Each structure stands twice: as structure tokens, then as C-alpha cells.
Short mmCIF file of C-alpha atoms and ligand atoms in Angstrom, two decimals:
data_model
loop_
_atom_site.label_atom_id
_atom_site.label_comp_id
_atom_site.label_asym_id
_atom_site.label_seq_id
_atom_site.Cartn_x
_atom_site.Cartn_y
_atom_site.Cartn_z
CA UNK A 1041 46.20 124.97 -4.75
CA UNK A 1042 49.00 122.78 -5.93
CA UNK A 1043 48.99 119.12 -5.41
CA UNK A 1044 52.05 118.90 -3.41
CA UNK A 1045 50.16 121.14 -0.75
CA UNK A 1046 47.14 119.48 -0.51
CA UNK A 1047 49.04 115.77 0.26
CA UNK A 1048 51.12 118.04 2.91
CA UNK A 1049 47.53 119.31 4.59
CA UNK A 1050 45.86 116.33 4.25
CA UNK A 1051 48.83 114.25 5.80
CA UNK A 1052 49.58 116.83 9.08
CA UNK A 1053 46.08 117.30 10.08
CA UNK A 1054 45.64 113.76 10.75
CA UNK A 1055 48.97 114.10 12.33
CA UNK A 1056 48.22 116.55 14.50
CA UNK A 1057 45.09 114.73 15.57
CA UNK A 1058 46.87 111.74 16.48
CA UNK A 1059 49.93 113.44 18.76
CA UNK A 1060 46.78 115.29 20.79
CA UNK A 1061 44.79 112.46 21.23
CA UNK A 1062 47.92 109.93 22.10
CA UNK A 1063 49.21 112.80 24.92
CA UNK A 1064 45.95 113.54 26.26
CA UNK A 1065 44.95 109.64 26.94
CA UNK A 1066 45.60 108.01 30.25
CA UNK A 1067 48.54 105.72 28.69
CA UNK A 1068 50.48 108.71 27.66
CA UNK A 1069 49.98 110.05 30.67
CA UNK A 1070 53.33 111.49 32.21
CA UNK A 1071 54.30 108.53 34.99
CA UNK A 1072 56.08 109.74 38.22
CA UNK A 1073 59.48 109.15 37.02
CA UNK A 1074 59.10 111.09 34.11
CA UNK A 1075 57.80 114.19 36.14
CA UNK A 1076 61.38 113.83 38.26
CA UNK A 1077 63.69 112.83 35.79
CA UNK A 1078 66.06 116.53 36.66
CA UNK A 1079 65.53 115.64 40.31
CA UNK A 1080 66.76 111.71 41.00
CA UNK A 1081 65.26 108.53 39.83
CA UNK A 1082 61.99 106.99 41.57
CA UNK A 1083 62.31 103.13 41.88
CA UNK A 1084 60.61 100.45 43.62
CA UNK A 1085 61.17 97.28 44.87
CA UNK A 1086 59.69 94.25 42.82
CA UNK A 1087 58.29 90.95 44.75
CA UNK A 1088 59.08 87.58 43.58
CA UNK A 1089 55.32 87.63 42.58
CA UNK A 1090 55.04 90.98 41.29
CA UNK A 1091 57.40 90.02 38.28
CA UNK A 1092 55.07 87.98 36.64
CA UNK A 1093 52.27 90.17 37.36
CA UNK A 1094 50.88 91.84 34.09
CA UNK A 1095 48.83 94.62 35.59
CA UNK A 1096 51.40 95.48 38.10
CA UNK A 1097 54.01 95.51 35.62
CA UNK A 1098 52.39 97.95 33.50
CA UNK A 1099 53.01 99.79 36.72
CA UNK A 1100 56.49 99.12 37.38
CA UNK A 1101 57.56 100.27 33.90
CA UNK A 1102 54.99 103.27 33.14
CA UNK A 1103 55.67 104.98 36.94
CA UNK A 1104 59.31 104.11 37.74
CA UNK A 1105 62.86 104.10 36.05
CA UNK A 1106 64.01 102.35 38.38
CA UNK A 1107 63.98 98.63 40.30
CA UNK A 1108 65.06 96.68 43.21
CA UNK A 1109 64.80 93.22 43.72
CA UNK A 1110 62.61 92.83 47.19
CA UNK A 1111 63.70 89.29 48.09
CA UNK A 1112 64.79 87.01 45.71
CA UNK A 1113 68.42 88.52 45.51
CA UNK A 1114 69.50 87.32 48.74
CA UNK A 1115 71.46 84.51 49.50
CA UNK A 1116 68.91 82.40 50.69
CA UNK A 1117 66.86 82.58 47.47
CA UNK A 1118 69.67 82.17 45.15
CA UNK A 1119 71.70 79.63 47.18
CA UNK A 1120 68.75 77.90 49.00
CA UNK A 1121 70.41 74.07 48.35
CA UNK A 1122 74.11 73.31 48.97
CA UNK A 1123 76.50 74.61 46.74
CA UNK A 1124 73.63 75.46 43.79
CA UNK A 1125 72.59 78.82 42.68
CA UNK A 1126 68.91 79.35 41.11
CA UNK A 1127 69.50 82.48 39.09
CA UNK A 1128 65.82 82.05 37.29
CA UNK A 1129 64.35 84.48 39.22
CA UNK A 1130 67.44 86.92 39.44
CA UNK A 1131 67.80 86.62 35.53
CA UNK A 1132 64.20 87.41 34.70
CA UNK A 1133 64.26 90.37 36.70
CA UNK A 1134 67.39 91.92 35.76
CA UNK A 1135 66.43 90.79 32.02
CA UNK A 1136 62.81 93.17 32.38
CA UNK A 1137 64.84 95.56 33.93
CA UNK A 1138 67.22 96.12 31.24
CA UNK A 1139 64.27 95.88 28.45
CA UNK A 1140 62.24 98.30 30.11
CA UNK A 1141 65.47 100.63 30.14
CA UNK A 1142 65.38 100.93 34.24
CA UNK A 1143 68.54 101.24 36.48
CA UNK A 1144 68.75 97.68 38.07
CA UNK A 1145 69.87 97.76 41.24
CA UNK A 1146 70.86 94.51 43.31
CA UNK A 1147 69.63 93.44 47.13
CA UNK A 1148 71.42 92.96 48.81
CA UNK A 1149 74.96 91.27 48.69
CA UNK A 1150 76.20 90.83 52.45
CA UNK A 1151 73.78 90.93 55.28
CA UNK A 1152 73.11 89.35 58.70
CA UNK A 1153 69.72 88.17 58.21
CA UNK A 1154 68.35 85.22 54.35
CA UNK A 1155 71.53 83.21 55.33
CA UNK A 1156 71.97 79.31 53.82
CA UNK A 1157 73.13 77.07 56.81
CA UNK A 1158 75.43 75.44 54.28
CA UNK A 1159 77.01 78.35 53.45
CA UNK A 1160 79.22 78.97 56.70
CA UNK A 1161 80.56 75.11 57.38
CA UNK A 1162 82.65 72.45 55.58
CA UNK A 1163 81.01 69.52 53.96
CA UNK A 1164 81.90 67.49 56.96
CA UNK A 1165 79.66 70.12 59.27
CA UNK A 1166 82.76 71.89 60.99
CA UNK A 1167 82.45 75.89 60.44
CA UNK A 1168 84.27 77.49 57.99
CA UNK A 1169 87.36 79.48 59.69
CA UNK A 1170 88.45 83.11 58.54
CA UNK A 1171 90.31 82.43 55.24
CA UNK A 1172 87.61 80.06 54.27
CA UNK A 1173 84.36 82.41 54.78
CA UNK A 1174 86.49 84.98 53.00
CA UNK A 1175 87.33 82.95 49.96
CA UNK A 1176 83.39 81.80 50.12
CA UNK A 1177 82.27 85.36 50.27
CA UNK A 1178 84.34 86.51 47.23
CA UNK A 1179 83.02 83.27 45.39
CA UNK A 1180 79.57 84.49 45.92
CA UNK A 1181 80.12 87.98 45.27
CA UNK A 1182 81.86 87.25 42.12
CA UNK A 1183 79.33 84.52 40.56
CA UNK A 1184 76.65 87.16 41.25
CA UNK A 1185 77.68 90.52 40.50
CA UNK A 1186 79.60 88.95 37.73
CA UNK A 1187 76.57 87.32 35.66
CA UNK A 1188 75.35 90.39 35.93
CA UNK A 1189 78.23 93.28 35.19
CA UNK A 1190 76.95 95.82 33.13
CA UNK A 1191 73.28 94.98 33.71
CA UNK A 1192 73.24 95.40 37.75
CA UNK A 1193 74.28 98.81 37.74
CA UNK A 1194 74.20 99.23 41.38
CA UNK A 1195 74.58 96.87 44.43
CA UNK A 1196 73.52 97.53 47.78
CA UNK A 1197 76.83 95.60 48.97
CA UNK A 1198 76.29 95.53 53.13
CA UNK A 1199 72.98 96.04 54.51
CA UNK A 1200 72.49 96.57 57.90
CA UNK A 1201 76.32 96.36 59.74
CA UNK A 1202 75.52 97.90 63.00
CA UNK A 1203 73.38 98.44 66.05
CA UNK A 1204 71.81 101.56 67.25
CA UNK A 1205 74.25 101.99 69.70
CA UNK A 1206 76.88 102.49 66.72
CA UNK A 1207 78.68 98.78 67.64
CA UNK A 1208 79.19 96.06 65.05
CA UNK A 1209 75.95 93.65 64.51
CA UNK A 1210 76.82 90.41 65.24
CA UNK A 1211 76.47 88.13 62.33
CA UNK A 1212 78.29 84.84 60.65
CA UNK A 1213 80.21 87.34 58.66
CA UNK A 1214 81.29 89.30 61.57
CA UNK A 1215 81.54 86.79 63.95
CA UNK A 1216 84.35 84.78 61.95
CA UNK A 1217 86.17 87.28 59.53
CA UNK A 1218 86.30 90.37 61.74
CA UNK A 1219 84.87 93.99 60.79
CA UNK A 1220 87.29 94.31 58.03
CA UNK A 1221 84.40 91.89 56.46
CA UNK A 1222 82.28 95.22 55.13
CA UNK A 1223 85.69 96.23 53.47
CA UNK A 1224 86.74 92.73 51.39
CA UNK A 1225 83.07 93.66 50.09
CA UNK A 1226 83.31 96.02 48.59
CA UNK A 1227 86.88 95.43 47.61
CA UNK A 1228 85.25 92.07 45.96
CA UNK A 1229 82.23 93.46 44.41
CA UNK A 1230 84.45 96.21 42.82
CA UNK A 1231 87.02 93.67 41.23
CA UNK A 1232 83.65 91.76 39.89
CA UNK A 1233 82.37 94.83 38.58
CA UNK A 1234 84.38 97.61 38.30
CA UNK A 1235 81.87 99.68 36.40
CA UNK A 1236 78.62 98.99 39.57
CA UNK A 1237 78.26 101.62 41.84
CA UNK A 1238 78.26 100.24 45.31
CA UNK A 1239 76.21 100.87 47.97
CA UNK A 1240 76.17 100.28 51.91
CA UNK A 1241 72.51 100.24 52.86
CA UNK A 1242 70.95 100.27 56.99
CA UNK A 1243 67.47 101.58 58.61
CA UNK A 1244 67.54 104.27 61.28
CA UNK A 1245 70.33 106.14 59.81
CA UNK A 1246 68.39 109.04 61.48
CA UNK A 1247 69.81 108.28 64.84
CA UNK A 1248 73.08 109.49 66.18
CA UNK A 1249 75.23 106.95 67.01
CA UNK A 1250 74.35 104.44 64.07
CA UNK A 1251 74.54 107.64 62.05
CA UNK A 1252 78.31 108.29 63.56
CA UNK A 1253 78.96 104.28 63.03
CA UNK A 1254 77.44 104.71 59.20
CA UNK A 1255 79.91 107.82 58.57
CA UNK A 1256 82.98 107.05 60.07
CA UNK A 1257 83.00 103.53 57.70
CA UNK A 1258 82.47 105.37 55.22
CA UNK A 1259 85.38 108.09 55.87
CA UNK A 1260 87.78 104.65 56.25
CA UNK A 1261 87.18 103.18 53.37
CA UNK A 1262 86.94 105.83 51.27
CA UNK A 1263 90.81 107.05 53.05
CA UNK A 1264 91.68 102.92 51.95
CA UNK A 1265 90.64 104.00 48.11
CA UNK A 1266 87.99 101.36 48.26
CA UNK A 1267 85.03 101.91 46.37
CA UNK A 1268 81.84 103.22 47.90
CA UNK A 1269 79.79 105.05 46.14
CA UNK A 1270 76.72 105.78 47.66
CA UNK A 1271 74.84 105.50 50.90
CA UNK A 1272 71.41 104.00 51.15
CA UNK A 1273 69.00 105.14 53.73
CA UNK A 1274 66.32 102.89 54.04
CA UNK A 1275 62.98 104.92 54.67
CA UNK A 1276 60.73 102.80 56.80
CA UNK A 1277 59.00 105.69 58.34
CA UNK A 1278 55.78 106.80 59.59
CA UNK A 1279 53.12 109.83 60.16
CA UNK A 1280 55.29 111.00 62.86
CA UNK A 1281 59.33 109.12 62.16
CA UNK A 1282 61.29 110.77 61.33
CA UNK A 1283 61.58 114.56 62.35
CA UNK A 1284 62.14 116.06 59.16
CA UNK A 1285 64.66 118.46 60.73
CA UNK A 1286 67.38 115.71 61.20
CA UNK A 1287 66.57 113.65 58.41
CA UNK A 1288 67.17 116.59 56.82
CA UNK A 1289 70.64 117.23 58.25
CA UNK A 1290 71.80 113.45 58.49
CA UNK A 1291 71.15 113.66 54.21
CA UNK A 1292 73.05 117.22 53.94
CA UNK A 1293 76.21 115.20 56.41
CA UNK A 1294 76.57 112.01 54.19
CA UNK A 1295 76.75 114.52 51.14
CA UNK A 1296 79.51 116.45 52.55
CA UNK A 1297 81.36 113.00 52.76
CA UNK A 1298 81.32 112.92 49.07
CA UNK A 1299 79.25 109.65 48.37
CA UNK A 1300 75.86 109.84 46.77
CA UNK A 1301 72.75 109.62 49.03
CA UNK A 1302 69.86 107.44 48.05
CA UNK A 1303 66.15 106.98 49.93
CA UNK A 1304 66.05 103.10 49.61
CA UNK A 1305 63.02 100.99 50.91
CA UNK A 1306 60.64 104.08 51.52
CA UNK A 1307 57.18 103.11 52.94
CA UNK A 1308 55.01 105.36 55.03
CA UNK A 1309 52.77 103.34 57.72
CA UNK A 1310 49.50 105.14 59.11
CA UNK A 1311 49.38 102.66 61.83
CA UNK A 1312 51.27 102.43 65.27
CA UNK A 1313 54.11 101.41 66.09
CA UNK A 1314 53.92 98.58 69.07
CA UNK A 1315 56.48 97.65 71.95
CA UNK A 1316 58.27 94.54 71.13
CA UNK A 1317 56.09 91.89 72.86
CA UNK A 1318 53.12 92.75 70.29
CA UNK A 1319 55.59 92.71 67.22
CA UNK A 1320 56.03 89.64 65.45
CA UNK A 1321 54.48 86.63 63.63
CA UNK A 1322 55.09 84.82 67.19
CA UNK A 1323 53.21 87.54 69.47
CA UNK A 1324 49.75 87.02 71.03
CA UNK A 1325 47.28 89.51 70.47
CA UNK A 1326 43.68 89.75 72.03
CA UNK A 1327 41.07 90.23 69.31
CA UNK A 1328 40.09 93.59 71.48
CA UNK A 1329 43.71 94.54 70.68
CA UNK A 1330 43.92 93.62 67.67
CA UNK A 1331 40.92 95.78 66.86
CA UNK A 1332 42.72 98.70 68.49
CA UNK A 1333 45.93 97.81 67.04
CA UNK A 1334 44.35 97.93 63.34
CA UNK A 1335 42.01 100.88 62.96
CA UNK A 1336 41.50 100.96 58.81
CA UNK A 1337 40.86 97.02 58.63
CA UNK A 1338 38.02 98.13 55.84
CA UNK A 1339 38.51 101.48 54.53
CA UNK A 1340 41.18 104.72 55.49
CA UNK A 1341 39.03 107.64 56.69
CA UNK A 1342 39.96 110.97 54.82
CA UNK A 1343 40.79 112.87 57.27
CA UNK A 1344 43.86 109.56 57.25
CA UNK A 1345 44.76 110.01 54.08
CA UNK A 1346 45.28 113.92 54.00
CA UNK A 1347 47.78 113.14 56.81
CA UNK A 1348 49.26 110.61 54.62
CA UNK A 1349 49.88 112.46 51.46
CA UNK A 1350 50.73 115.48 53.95
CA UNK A 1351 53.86 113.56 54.92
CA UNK A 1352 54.86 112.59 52.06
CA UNK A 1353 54.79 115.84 50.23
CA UNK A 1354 57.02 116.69 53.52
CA UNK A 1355 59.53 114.25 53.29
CA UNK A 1356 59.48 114.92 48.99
CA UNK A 1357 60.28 118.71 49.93
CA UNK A 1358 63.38 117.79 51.83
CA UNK A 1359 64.56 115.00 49.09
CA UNK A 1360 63.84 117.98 46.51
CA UNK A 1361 65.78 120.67 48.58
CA UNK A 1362 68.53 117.90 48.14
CA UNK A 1363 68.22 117.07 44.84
CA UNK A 1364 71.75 117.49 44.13
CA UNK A 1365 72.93 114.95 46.63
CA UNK A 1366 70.39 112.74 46.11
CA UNK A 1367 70.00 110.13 43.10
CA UNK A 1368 67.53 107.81 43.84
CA UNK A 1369 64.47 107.20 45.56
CA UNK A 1370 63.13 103.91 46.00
CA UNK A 1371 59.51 103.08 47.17
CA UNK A 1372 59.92 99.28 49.08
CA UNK A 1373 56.54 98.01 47.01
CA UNK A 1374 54.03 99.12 44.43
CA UNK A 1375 50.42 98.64 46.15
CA UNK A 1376 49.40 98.54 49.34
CA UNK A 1377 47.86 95.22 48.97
CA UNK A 1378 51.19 93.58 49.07
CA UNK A 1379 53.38 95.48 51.52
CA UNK A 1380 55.35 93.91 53.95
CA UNK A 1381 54.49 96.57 56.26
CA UNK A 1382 50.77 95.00 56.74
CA UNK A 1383 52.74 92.14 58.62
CA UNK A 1384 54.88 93.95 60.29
CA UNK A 1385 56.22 95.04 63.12
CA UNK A 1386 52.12 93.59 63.83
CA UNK A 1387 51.13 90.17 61.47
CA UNK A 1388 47.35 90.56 59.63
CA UNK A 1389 47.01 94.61 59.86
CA UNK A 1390 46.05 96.40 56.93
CA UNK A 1391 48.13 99.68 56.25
CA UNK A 1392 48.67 101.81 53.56
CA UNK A 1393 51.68 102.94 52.69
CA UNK A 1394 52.36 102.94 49.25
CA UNK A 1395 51.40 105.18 46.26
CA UNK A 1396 49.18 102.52 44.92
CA UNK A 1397 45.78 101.56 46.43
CA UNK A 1398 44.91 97.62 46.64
CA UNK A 1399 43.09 98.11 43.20
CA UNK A 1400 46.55 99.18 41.48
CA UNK A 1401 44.47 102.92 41.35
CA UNK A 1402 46.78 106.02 42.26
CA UNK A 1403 46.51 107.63 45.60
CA UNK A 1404 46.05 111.35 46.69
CA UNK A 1405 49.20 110.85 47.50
CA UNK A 1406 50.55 109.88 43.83
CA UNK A 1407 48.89 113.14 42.33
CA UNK A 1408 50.15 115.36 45.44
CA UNK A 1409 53.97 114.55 44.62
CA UNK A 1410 53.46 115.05 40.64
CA UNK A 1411 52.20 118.43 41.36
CA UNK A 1412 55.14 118.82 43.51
CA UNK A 1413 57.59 118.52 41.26
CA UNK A 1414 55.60 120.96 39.20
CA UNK A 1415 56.33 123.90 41.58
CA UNK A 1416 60.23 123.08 41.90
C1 LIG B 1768 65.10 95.54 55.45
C2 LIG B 1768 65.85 94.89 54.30
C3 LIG B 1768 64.93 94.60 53.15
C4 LIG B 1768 63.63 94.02 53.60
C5 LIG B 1768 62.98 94.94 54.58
C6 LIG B 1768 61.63 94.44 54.98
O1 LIG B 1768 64.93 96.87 55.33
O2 LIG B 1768 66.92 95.63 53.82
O3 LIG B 1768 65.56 93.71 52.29
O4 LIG B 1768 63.82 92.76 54.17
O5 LIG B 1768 63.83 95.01 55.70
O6 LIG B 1768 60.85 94.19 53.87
#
């Protein structure tokens, strides 16, 4: 045997040895957004204290390829005091986000609810008229998207617009500029960043006359040649919302309109959903009712969870029949120990909605919808 061929055999076996052992061990392990990287990227949305948590990290940039900020991008959190941004939050996020190679996407530009006081009257307390919110708004929209052009590659620009009766929702914004508000931006977050995709973003998107409000915006601006891109149903659903049969057809109409479709803020409560006078962190609830109210306060029974990871690998099979359409899929959280939907639309429940369980282990669920993508 010649020398050369011994250093060759004695160099590859080890070789070999150290590829099976590094695929085969639990860090290797193919995350979720590996298993759908032909289908549509799987995000999540990243707390203000998630960022900084190590563990949970190791989550965010193992499972999913891409993020959303949960909180801190709103105008409250970055413009809390008069007239000064905080960007340290913003920065670090969209800084990990970048490193870890995910698509960064920003929440949420232009919405009704996270509002600064200060931001909608003069220094001497008087509101700001028309011109002035508009000049304000494009001030805000530029600082932000522009510190972060190129790295923000999407922008959910107006969350939440209208009512489920398909009118305008009333808000500072549209209160004193008028609907054309939605439509200066986008306009503004285009100039800012002509490269961002931009997004408008709402909940119940299932239902028909928000649905007709949703689509006929959409159909103006894009006639106007402004810039929308995508539209971002938010998935705040349940064991039983929504039928699958018009969630399915309300995706397949948005795609005809020729804008991308994106599940944003997908959660998946097990628990039910009250009338409004038990909703709420100001409602009061009988410790009887509460009991009723939150069923898996210790532990979800099986028979729970099989329902659970039943509708998800439901909703998963329509997302995957329209995996053409479809780019993104955003979970609203990583664990179930820190969703918002144990406070709401009840405060203090304990539900379980996420992939995650409250010791950062994967679900059922998690190993149903890798084995999904397996079959398709
Ligand atoms: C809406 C908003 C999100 C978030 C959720 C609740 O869906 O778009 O930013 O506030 O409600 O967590």
C-alpha cells in the first residue's frame, strides 16, 4: 500500500465519523425552517425580553429564518418621551437578525393602538392639523425605516385600518388626515426604502366585509402604482376559528390580487373564547369562573393536545396547498410560557398555543408539522 493512500484512509475515516455523528446529534438536528425552506419562511415574533434570552435564542435562530419584533417597534416604545427616539432595542434586534441571516421584518409602522400623546399636538398642546400629522408621519416613517434600509426587509406598514363591518377604524391618523392616510404610507415607507417590501397587516381577515374593505384598498392602491406588496393575515385563531374552508378561499382571493400572502401573528388557543364583559385586565371574574374559564391551569390533558396539533396540521395543509402564494408564516411567540394569549381576551389563564412548551421542549405539535412537510 502506498503512503499517499494510507494518509487518504486514515484522514476520511475520521471524516466520515465526524459528518455522522455531527448530523445525527440533537444540534444538527434539521430546525422547522429548514424542513420548509421550498414552501415559505417560518418566523416568529421576538419579545422585548426574549432578545436577551440565551436559551430562547438558541431557539429563535436554530427553528426559524425568520423574525418580528413583538412590541418594541411601535411608536410608543421607540418614541416614548417627546421628540426622542430609543432605537437600543430596535437596533439590537434588527442587528441579531441580520447575524443570524433571518428576514427582519418590522411591526408595525402606522396603527391605531402604542400611540405617544406628544406625537399628535404642537408644543404649545393644540393638535396637530392635516399637513402637520402628515409631515410628522413621514418624519417617523423615514427616521425608522431609514436606519434600517436594507436590514428591515419587510414592514408591516398599516395594521389594523378597519372594522368588521368593512368601515374605516377611527384613529388619530384617520381622524385628522383622512383615509388617504394608509396611502401617504406606504407612499412614505417606499421613498425611505425603496428596496422593503411593504405590508398592510389586520386580524379577522376571514370575515366578509373586513375581507371586502382589506381587498378593495388593496385594488386602489395598487391601480395608484403605490407599493404594496404583500398582505398580512394575522392568525389569532383557535380549536374551532377559523373554518378552514374560507380561510382557505379568502388566501386563494388576495393571491389573485397579485400581492403576496403572509400568516402573521399565528397562535392557536385551546381555551374559550368569552363575551366581552369577562375579557380584559379590567373584568371581574368569580374564582368559580375563573376555574371554569381556565381548565389546564396545571397540566393539558392528551386527549387536548391531539386536538391541538390536529389543528394545526389542518391549518399547515391549507398554507401548504398554497405554498405558491404564500411566503411567510409567522408564529406571534416562541413558548407558551410567554404568550400574550394567556392574558388575553381573559388576564391569568394558562393556554398553550405555541410550538414550544413552558420548558423551551418541542410539542407534538412541532414534530407533527416536520413530518408534514415530509409528505408534500
Ligand atoms: C395585534 C397586533 C400585534 C399584537 C397582538 C397582540 O395582533 O398587531 O402587534 O399587539 O395584537 O399581541
Amino acid at each position: 500500500m502506498s503512503l499517499e493512500k494510507t494518509t487518504f484512509k486514515s484522514l476520511t475515516y475520521p471524516l466520515y465519523f465526524v459528518i455522522f455523528a455531527l448530523s445525527t446529534s440533537p444540534s444538527f438536528a434539521k430546525g422547522l425552517a429548514d424542513a420548509y425552506k421550498d414552501k415559505f419562511y417560518i418566523g416568529t415574533a421576538v419579545s422585548p425580553d426574549s432578545l436577551f434570552d440565551k436559551d430562547i435564542q438558541r431557539l429563535v435562530s436554530s427553528e426559524f429564518n425568520s423574525v418580528t419584533a413583538e412590541t418594541n417597534m411601535k411608536l410608543r416604545h421607540v418614541a416614548a418621551n417627546q421628540r426622542a427616539y430609543d432605537f437600543n432595542w430596535s437596533d439590537s434586534f434588527v442587528e441579531l437578525g441580520v447575524k443570524n441571516n433571518q428576514f427582519v421584518v418590522g411591526h408595525t409602522l402606522i396603527w391605531h393602538k402604542s400611540l405617544p400623546d406628544w406625537f399628535f399636538v404642537q408644543l404649545d398642546g393644540k393638535r396637530l392639523n392635516r399637513d402637520q400629522l402628515l409631515t410628522s408621519m413621514r418624519q417617523h416613517i423615514y427616521t425608522f425605516v431609514g436606519r434600517y434600509r436594507g436590514q428591515v426587509k419587510g414592514w408591516d406598514v398599516v395594521n389594523e385600518a378597519f372594522n368588521f363591518d368593512g368601515s374605516y377604524r377611527s384613529s388619530p391618523w384617520l381622524d385628522t388626515i383622512g383615509e388617504d392616510y394608509i396611502e401617504k404610507a406606504f407612499e412614505f415607507a417606499h421613498q425611505a426604502d425603496p428596496g422593503a417590501e411593504l405590508y398592510y397587516n389586520d386580524y379577522g381577515l376571514v370575515n366578509p366585509k373586513k375581507q371586502d374593505a382589506v381587498v378593495a384598498l388593496i385594488k386602489r392602491l395598487k391601480k395608484k402604482g403605490i407599493p404594496i406588496h404583500a398582505v398580512g393575515i394575522q392568525g389569532h385563531y383557535s380549536l374551532t376559528y377559523p373554518d378552514l374552508k374560507v380561510l382557505d378561499k379568502t388566501i386563494a382571493r388576495f393571491a389573485k390580487l397579485g400581492v403576496k400572502v403572509m400568516i402573521t401573528e399565528l397562535d392557536v388557543s385551546v381555551l374559550s373564547f368569552p363575551g366581552q364583559e369577562e375579557r380584559g385586565e379590567d373584568a371581574v371574574i368569580s374564582t368559580e369562573r375563573m376555574t371554569a374559564l381556565n381548565p389546564f391551569a396545571e397540566k393539558l390533558p392528551d386527549e387536548i393536545e391531539q386536538q391541538l396539533t390536529d389543528r394545526y396540521v389542518s391549518l399547515f395543509k391549507v398554507f401548504l396547498k398554497h405554498h405558491n402564494s404564500i411566503s411567510r408564516v409567522t408564529f406571534w411567540g416562541i413558548t407558551d410560557a410567554s404568550t400574550w394569549r394567556n392574558d388575553w381576551p381573559v388576564e391569568g389563564r394558562t393556554d398553550y398555543p405555541l410550538l414550544f412548551n413552558r420548558d423551551l421542549q418541542p410539542k407534538k405539535v412541532y414534530h407533527a408539522l416536520l413530518e408534514l412537510v415530509d409528505q408534500h
